[in-house]
Short mmCIF file of C-alpha atoms in Angstrom, two decimals:
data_model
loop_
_atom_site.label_atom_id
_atom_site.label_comp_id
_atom_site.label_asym_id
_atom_site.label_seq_id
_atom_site.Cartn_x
_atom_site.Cartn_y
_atom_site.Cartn_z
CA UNK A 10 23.65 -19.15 -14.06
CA UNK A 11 24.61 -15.53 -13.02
CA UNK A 12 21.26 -14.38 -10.40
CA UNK A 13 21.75 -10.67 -10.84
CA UNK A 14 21.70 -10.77 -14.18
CA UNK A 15 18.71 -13.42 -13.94
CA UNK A 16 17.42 -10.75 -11.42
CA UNK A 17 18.16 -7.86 -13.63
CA UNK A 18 15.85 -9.62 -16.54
CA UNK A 19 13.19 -10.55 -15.00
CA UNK A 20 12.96 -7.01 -13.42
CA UNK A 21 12.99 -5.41 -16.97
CA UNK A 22 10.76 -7.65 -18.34
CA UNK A 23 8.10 -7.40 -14.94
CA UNK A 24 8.48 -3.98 -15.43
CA UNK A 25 7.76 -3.48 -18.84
CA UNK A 26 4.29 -5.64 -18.56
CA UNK A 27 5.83 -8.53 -20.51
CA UNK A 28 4.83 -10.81 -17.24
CA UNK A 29 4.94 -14.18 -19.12
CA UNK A 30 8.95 -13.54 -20.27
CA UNK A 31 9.50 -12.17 -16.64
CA UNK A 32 8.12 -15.80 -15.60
CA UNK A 33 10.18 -17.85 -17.74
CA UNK A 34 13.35 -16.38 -17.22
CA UNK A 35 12.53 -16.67 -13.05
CA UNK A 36 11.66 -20.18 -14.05
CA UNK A 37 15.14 -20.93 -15.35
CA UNK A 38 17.22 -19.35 -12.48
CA UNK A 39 19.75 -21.96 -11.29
CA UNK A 40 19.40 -19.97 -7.80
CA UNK A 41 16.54 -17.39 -6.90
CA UNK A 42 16.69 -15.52 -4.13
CA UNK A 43 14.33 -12.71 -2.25
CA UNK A 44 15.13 -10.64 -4.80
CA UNK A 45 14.17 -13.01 -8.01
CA UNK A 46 10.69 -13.05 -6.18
CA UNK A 47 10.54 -9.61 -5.44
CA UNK A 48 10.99 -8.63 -9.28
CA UNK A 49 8.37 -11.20 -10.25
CA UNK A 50 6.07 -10.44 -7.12
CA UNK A 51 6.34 -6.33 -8.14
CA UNK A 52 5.71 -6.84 -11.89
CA UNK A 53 2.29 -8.94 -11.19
CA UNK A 54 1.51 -6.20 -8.81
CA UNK A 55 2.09 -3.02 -11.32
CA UNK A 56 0.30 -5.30 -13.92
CA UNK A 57 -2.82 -6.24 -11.33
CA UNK A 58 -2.10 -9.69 -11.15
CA UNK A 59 -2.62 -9.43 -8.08
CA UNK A 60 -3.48 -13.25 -7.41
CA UNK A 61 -0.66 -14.49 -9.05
CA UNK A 62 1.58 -12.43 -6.75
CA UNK A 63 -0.13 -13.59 -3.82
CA UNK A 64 0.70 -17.49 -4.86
CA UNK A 65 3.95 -15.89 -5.80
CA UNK A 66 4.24 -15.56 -1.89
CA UNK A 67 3.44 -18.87 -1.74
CA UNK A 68 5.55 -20.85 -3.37
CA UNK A 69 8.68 -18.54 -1.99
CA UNK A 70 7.23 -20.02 1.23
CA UNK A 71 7.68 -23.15 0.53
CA UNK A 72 11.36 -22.71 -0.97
CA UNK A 73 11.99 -21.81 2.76
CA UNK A 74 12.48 -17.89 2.09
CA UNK A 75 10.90 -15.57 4.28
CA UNK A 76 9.53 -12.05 2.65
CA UNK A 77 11.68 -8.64 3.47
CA UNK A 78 9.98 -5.35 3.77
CA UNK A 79 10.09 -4.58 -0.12
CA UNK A 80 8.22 -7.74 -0.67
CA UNK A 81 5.47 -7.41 1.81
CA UNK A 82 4.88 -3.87 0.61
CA UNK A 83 3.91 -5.21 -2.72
CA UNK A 84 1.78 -7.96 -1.08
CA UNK A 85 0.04 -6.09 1.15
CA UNK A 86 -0.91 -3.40 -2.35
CA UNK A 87 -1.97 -7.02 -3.66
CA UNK A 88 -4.18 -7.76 -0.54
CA UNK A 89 -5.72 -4.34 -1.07
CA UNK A 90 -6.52 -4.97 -4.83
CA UNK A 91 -8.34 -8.28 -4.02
CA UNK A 92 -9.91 -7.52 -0.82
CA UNK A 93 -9.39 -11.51 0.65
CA UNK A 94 -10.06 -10.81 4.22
CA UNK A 95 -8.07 -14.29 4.71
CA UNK A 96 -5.18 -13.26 2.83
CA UNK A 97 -4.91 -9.86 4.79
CA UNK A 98 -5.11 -11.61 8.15
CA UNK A 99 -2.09 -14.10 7.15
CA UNK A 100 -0.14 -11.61 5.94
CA UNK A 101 -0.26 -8.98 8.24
CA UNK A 102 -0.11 -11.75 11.08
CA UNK A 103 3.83 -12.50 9.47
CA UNK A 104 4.25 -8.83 9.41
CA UNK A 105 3.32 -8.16 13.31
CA UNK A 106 5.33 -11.50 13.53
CA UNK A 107 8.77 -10.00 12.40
CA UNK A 108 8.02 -6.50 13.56
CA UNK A 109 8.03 -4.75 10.04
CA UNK A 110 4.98 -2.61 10.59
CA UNK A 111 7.33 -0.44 13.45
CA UNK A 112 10.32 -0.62 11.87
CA UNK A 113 9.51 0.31 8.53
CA UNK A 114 7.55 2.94 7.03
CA UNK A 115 6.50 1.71 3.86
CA UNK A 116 5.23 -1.50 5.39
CA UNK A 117 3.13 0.33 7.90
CA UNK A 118 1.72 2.93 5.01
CA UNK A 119 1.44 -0.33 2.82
CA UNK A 120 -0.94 -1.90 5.75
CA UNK A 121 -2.92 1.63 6.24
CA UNK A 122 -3.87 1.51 2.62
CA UNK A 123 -4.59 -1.97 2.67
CA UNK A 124 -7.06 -1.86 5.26
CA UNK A 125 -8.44 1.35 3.67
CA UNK A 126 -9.10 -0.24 0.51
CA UNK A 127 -10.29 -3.26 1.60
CA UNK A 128 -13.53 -0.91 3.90
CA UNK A 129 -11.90 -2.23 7.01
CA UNK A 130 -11.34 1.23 8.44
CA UNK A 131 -11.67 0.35 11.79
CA UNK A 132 -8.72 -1.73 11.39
CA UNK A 133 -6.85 0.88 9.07
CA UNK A 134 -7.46 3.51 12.07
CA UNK A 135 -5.52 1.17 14.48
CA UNK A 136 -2.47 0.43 12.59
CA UNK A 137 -2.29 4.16 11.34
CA UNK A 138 -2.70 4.99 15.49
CA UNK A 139 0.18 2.83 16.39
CA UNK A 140 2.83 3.92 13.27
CA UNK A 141 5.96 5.17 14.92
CA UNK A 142 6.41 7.82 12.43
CA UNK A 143 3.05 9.34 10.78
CA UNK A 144 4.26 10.83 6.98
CA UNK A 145 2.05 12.75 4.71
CA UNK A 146 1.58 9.16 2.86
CA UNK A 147 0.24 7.59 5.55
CA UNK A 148 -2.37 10.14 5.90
CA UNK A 149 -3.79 10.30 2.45
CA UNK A 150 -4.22 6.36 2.82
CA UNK A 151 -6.61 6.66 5.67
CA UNK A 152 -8.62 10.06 4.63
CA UNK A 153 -8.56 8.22 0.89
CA UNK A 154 -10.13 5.38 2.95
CA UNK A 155 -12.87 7.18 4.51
CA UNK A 156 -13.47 9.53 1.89
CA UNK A 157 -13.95 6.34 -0.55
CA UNK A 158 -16.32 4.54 2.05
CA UNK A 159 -18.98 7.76 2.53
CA UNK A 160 -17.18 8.45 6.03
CA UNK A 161 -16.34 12.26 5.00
CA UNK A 162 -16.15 13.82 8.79
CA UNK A 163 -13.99 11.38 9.89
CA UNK A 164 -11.59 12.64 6.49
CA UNK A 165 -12.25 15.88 7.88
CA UNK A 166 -11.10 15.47 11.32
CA UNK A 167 -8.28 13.55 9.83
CA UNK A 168 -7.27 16.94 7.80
CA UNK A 169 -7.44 18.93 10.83
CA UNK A 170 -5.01 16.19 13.32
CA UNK A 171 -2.59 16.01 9.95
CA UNK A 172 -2.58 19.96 10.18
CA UNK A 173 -1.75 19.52 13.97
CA UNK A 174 0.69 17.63 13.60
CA UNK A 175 2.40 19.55 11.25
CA UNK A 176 2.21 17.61 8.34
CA UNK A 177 1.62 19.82 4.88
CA UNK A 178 -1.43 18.47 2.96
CA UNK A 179 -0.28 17.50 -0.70
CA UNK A 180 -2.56 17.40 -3.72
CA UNK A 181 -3.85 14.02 -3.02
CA UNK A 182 -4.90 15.26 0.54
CA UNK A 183 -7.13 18.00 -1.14
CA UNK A 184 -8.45 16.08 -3.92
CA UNK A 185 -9.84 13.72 -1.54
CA UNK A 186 -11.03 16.47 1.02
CA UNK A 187 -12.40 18.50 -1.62
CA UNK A 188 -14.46 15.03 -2.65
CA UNK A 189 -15.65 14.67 1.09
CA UNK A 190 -16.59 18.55 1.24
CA UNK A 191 -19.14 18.09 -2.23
CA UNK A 192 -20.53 14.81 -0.47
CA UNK A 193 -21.39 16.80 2.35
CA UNK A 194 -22.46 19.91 0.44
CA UNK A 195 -20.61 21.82 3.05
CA UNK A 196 -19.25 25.22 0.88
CA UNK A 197 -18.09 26.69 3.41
CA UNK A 198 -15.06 24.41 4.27
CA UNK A 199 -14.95 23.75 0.66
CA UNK A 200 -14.30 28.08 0.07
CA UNK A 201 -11.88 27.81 2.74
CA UNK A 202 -10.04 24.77 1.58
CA UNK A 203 -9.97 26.43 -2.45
CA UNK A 204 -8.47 29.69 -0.28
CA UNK A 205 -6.17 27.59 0.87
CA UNK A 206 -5.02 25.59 -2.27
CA UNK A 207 -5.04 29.62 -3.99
CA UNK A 208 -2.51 30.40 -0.94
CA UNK A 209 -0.43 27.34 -1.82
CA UNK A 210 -0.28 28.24 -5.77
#
């Protein structure tokens, strides 16, 4: 009867992998609300069910709810996991829709690394280049992107802008720089990188 502690349980139980308990207490709310789906949406996501959260978004639909920014950041991390080109295009249509991708930064990194993992880089380039606020997350999603898909200058050139822009590098950016620099066989950006990470402890 009570949603939060409906919410609150199928949270825990999402959470701790036990998806199927998570499921049946959502399908016994009296009331769900974004929330209730968010929980169950999250937990298939952590657990890479990553099609069942997608008809998780769905069905939420057609309760008449509409998504907040929590819940598209876990299904666009869906999209990424399963690639669907169609599923991507309808979602990040109803994010463009309600303006999410401006106003808030997780949704906008959430689309970068989408489009990154899905080898649409193109498309990852543009929303990166039209983020109101660039953070050191949204970076690693793109230079992870073209690092991934054999595109190591362009991870290169994305070190140096990040640099320019005054964002510090974290140990994600140099694992995947360090990646791009063996690919290439070029040693001597790889000896200045390593001087670099010595600087930085």
């Amino acid at each position: 009867k009570d949603v939060l502690i409906g919410n609150a349980l199928v949270d825990m139980y999402a959470q701790c992998g036990a998806l199927a308990r998570a499921q049946g207490v959502f399908d016994k709310l009296l009331s769900k609300n974004i929330v209730s789906w968010t929980s169950l949406i999250s937990g298939y996501v952590h657990h890479e069910h990553s099609e069942e959260a997608l008809n998780c978004y769905k069905r939420l639909q057609h309760d008449g709810l509409s998504p907040d920014a929590v819940t598209f950041t876990f299904l666009l991390k869906a999209c990424g996991s399963i690639s669907s080109t169609e599923k991507i295009t309808e979602i990040h249509a109803e994010v463009k829709r309600l303006g999410l991708s401006e106003r808030d930064r997780d949704v906008g990194n959430a689309l970068v690394d989408m489009y990154a993992k899905s080898n649409l880089l193109s498309k990852a380039q543009e929303v990166f280049d039209n983020l109101v606020i660039r953070d050191q997350m949204s970076w690693n999603a793109l230079i992870a992107g073209y690092v991934e898909y054999e595109h190591e200058n362009e991870a290169l050139k994305c070190l140096d802008q990040m640099k320019g822009e005054g964002i510090t590098p974290t140990v994600v950016t140099f694992v995947c720089i360090l990646r791009a620099c063996g690919s290439l066989r070029d040693l001597n950006k790889g000896l200045e990188l390593h001087h670099e990470i010595e600087l930085k402890g």
